[in-house]
CSV table of C-alpha atoms and ligand atoms in Angstrom, one decimal:
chain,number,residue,atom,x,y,z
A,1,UNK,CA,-4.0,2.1,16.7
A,2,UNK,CA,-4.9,5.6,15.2
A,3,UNK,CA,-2.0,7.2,13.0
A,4,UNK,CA,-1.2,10.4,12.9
A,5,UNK,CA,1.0,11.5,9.6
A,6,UNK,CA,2.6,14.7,10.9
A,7,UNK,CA,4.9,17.1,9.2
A,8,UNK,CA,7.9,17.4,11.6
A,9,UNK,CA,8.9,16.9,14.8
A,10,UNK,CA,8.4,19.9,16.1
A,11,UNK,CA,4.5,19.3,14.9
A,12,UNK,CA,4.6,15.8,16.6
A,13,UNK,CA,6.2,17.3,19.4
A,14,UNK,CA,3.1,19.4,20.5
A,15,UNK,CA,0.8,16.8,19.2
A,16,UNK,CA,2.2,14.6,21.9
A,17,UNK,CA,2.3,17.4,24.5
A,18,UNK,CA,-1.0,18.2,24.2
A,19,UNK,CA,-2.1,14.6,24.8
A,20,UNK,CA,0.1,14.6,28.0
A,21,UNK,CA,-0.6,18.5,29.2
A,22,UNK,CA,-4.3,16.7,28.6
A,23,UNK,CA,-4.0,13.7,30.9
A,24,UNK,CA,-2.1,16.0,33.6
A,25,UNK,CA,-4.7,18.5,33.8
A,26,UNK,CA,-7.4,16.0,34.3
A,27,UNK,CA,-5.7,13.9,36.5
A,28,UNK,CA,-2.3,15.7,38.4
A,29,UNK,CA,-1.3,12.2,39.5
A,30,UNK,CA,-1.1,11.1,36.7
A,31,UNK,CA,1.7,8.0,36.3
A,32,UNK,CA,3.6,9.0,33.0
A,33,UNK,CA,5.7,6.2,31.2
A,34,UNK,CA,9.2,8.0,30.0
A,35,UNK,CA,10.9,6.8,26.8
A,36,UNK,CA,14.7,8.0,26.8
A,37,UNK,CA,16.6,8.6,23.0
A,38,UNK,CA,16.0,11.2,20.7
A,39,UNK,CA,12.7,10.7,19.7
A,40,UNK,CA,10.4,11.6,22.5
A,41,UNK,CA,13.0,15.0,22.2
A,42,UNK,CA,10.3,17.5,20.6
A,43,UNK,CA,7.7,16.2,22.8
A,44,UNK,CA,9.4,16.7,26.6
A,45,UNK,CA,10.4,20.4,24.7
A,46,UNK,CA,6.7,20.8,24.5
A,47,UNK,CA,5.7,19.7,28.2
A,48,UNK,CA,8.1,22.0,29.5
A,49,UNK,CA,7.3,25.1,27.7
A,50,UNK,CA,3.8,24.4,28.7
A,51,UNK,CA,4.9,23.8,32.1
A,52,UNK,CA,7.1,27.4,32.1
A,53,UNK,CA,3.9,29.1,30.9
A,54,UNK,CA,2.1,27.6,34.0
A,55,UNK,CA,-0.3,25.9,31.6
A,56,UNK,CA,-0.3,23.0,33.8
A,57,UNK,CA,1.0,21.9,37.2
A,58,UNK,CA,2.9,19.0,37.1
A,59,UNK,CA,3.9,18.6,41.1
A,60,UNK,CA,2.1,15.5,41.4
A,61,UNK,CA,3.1,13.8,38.4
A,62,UNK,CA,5.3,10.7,38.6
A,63,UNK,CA,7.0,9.2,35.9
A,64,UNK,CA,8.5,5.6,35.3
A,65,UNK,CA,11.5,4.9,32.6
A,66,UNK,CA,11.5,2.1,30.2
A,67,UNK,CA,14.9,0.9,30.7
A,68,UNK,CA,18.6,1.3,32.1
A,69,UNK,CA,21.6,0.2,30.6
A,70,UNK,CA,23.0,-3.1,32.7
A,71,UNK,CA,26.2,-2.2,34.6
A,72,UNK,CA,26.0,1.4,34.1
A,73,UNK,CA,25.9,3.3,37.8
A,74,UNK,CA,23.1,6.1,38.0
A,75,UNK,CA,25.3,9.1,37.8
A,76,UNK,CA,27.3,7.4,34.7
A,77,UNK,CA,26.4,10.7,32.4
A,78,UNK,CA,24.9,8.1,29.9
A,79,UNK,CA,22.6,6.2,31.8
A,80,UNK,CA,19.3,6.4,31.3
A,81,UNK,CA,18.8,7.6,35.1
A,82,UNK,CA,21.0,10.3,34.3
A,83,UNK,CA,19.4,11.1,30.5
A,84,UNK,CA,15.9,11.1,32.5
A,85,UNK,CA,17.1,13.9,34.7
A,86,UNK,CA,18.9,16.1,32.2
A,87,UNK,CA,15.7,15.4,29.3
A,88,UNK,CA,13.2,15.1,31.7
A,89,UNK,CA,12.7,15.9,35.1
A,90,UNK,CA,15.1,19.4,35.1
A,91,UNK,CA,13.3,20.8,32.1
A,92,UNK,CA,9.6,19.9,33.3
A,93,UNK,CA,10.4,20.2,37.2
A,94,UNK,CA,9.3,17.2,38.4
A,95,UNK,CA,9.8,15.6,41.4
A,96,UNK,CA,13.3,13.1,40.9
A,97,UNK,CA,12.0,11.5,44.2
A,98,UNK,CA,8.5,10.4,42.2
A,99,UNK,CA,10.4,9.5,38.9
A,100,UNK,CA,11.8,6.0,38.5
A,101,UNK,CA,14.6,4.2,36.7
A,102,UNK,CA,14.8,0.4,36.5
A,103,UNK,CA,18.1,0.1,38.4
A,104,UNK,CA,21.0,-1.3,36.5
A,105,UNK,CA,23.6,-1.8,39.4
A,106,UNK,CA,23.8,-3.2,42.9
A,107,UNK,CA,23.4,-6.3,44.5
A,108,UNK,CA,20.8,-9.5,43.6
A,109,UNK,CA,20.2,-8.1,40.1
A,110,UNK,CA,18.5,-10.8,38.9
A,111,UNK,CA,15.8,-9.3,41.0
A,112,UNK,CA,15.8,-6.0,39.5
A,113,UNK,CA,12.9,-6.6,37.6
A,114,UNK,CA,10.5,-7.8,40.0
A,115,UNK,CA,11.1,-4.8,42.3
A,116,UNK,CA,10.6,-2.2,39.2
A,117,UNK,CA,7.1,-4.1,38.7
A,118,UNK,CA,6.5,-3.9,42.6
A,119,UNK,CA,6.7,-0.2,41.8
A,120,UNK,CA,4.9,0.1,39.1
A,121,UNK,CA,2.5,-1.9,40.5
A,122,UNK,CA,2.2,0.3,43.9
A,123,UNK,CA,1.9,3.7,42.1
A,124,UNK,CA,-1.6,2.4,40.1
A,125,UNK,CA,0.2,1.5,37.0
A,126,UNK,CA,1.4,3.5,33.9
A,127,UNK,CA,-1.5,6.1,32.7
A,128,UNK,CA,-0.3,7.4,29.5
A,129,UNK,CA,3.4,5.3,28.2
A,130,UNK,CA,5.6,7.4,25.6
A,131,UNK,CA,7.1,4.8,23.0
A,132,UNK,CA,10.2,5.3,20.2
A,133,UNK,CA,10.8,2.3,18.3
A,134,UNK,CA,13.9,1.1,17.5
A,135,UNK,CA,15.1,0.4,13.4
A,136,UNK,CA,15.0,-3.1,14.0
A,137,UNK,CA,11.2,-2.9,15.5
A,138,UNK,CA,12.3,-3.0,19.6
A,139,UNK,CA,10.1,-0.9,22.0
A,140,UNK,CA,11.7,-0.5,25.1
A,141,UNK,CA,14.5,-2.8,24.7
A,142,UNK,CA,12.3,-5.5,24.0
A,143,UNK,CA,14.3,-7.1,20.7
A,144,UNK,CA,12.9,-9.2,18.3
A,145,UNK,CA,12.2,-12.6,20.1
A,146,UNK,CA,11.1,-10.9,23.2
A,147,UNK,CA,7.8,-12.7,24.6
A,148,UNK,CA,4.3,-10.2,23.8
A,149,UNK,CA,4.0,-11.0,27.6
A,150,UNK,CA,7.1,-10.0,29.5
A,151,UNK,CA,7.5,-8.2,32.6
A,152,UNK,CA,10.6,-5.8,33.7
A,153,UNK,CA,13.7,-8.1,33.0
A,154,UNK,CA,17.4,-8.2,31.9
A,155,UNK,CA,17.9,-8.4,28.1
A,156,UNK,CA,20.5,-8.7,25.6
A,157,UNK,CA,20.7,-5.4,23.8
A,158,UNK,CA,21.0,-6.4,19.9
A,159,UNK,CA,24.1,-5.7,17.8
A,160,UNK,CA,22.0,-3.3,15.7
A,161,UNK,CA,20.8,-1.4,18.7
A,162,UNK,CA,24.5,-1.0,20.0
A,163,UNK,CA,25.5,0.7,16.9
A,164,UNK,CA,22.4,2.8,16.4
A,165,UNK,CA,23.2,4.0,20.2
A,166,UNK,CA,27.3,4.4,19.7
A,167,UNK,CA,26.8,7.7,19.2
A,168,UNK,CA,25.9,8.1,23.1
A,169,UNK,CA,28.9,6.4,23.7
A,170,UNK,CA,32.8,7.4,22.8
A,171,UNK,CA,33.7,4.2,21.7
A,172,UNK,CA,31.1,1.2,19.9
A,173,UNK,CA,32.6,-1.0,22.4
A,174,UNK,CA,31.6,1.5,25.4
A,175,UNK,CA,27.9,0.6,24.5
A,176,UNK,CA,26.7,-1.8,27.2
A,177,UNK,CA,26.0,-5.2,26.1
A,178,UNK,CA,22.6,-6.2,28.8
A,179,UNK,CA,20.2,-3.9,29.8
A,180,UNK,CA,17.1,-3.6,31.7
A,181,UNK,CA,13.7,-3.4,30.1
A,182,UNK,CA,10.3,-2.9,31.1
A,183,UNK,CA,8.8,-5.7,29.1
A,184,UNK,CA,6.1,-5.7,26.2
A,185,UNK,CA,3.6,-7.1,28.8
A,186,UNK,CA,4.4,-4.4,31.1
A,187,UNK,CA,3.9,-1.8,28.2
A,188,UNK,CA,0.3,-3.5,27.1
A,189,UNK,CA,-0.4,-2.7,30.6
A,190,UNK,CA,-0.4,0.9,30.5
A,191,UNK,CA,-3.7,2.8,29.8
A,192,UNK,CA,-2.7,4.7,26.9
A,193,UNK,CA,0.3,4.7,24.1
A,194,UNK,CA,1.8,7.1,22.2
A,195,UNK,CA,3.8,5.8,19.7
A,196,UNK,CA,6.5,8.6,17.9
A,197,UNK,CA,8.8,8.0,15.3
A,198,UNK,CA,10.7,10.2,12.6
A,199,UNK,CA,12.8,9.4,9.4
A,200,UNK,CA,13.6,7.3,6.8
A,201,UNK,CA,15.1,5.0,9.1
A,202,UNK,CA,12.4,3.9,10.8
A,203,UNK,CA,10.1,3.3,7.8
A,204,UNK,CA,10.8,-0.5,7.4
A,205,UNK,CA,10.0,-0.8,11.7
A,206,UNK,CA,7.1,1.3,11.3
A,207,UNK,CA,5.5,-0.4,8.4
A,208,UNK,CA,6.4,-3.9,10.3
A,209,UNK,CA,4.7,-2.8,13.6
A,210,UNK,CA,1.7,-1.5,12.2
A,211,UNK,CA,0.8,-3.4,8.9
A,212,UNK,CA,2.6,-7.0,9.8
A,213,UNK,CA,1.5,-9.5,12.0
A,214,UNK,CA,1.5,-9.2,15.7
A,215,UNK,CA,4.8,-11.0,16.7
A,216,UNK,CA,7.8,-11.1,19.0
A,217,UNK,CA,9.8,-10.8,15.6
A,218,UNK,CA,8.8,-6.9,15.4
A,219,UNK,CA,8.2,-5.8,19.1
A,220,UNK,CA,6.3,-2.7,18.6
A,221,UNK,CA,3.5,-4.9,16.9
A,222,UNK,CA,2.1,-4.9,20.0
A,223,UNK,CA,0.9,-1.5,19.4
A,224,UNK,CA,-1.7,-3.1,17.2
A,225,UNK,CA,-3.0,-5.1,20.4
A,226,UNK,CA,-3.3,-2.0,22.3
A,227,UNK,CA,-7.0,-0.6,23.0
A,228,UNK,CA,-6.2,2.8,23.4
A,229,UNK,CA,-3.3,4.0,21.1
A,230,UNK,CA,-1.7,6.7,19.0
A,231,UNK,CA,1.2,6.4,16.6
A,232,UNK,CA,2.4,10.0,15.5
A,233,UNK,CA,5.2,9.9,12.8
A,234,UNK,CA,6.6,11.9,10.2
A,235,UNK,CA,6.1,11.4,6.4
A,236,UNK,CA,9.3,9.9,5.7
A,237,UNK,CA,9.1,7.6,8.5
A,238,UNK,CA,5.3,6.7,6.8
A,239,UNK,CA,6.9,6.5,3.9
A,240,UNK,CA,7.0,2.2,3.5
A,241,UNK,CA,2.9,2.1,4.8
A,242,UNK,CA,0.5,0.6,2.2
B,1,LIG,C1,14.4,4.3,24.9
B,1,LIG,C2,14.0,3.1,24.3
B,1,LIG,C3,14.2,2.7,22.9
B,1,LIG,C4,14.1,3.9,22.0
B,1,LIG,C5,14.5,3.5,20.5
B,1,LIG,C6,14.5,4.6,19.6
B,1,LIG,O1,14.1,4.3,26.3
B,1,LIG,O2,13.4,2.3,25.0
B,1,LIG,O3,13.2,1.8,22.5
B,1,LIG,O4,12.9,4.5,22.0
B,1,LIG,O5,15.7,2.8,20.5
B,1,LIG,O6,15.6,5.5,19.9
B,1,LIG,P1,15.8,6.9,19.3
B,1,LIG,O7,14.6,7.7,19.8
B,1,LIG,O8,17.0,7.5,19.9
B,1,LIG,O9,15.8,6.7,17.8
């Protein structure tokens, strides 16, 4: 993967932007791959600006989510269906009919998973995928032990993860214990990467995903098996690379 040390977020922010505003000029279909939390923050901040200032026209874009809380109905305000809207599609303006959430309700949900692929599948696959990585090395919600190949399935989230996402939450029990995940396979299938992550906490993960082996221990190693991808982080979350 190439790495990009940045200053900030704000830096990484347009870094990121400029890769998407990039892929959407050349191609206005293009299939983005949408990571919720706070890290891909700066970056959708960027997108839309660019989008206000009619620097690019995004009303062909679609966009696929990496995962949905299991149990959590859409218009729950802290699933990721509803984070998509509010952090995505509202400030860029893109169609909500072309931008997908694995679903984490209704009936047969075992099969959840094999209709998000089907869908994934049917739009051409993910062009360009925005990644965070989690303190304990998950991408997606792929947590250590998840297979390099997986498709879309149901997962277990991982203790640390539940506490690292209380504060979404009022209560640390309120955090869902399953979720739904676009798996690691599914990720190596999209075209590009871009990896973000910022702060100290994220050093040790960082380090891990880029410097140690490629294993299911440390998800995001993946990265490493990746032919086209980009890993912009700040210096403290550098700070633990060789
Ligand atoms: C979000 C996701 C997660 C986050 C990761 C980092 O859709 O799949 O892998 O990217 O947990 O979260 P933040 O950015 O909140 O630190």
């Amino acid at each position: 993967a190439e790495i990009i040390i940045v200053r900030d977020q704000a830096e990484a922010g347009s870094l990121a932007a400029s890769i998407i505003i990039g892929k959407i000029s050349s191609n206005p279909a293009t299939v983005l791959g949408l990571a919720t939390g706070s890290t891909p923050l700066s970056t959708y901040a960027a997108v839309a600006q660019a989008v206000r200032d009619h620097r690019i026209d995004v009303s062909g874009v679609r966009g696929f989510a990496l995962d949905e809380y299991l149990g959590v109905p859409p218009q729950h305000p802290e699933s990721y269906r509803s984070v998509i809207t509010r952090e995505v599609v509202e400030p860029l303006g893109l169609n909500p009919d072309q931008v997908f959430t694995p679903r984490g309700t209704g009936e047969h949900i075992g099969q959840a998973g094999a209709e998000y692929e089907a869908l994934i599948a049917g739009a051409g696959g993910i062009d360009l995928q925005i990644l965070g990585i989690g303190s304990n090395g998950h991408i997606a919600f792929n947590e250590p032990g998840s297979s390099l190949a997986s498709p879309t399935r149901i997962k277990a989230l991982a203790e640390q993860t539940r506490r690292d996402n209380a504060r979404f939450f009022g209560n640390p029990d309120e955090v869902p214990t399953h979720c739904i995940t676009q798996g690691l396979g599914t990720i190596l299938r999209a075209r590009q990467l871009v990896l973000l992550a910022f702060g100290a906490n994220k050093a040790q993960a960082v380090a891990a995903a880029l410097e140690g082996p490629v294993s299911s221990v440390v998800p995001g190693s993946v990265v490493q098996q990746h032919p086209h991808a980009t890993v912009i982080i700040d210096e403290e979350a550098a700070s633990t690379l060789a």
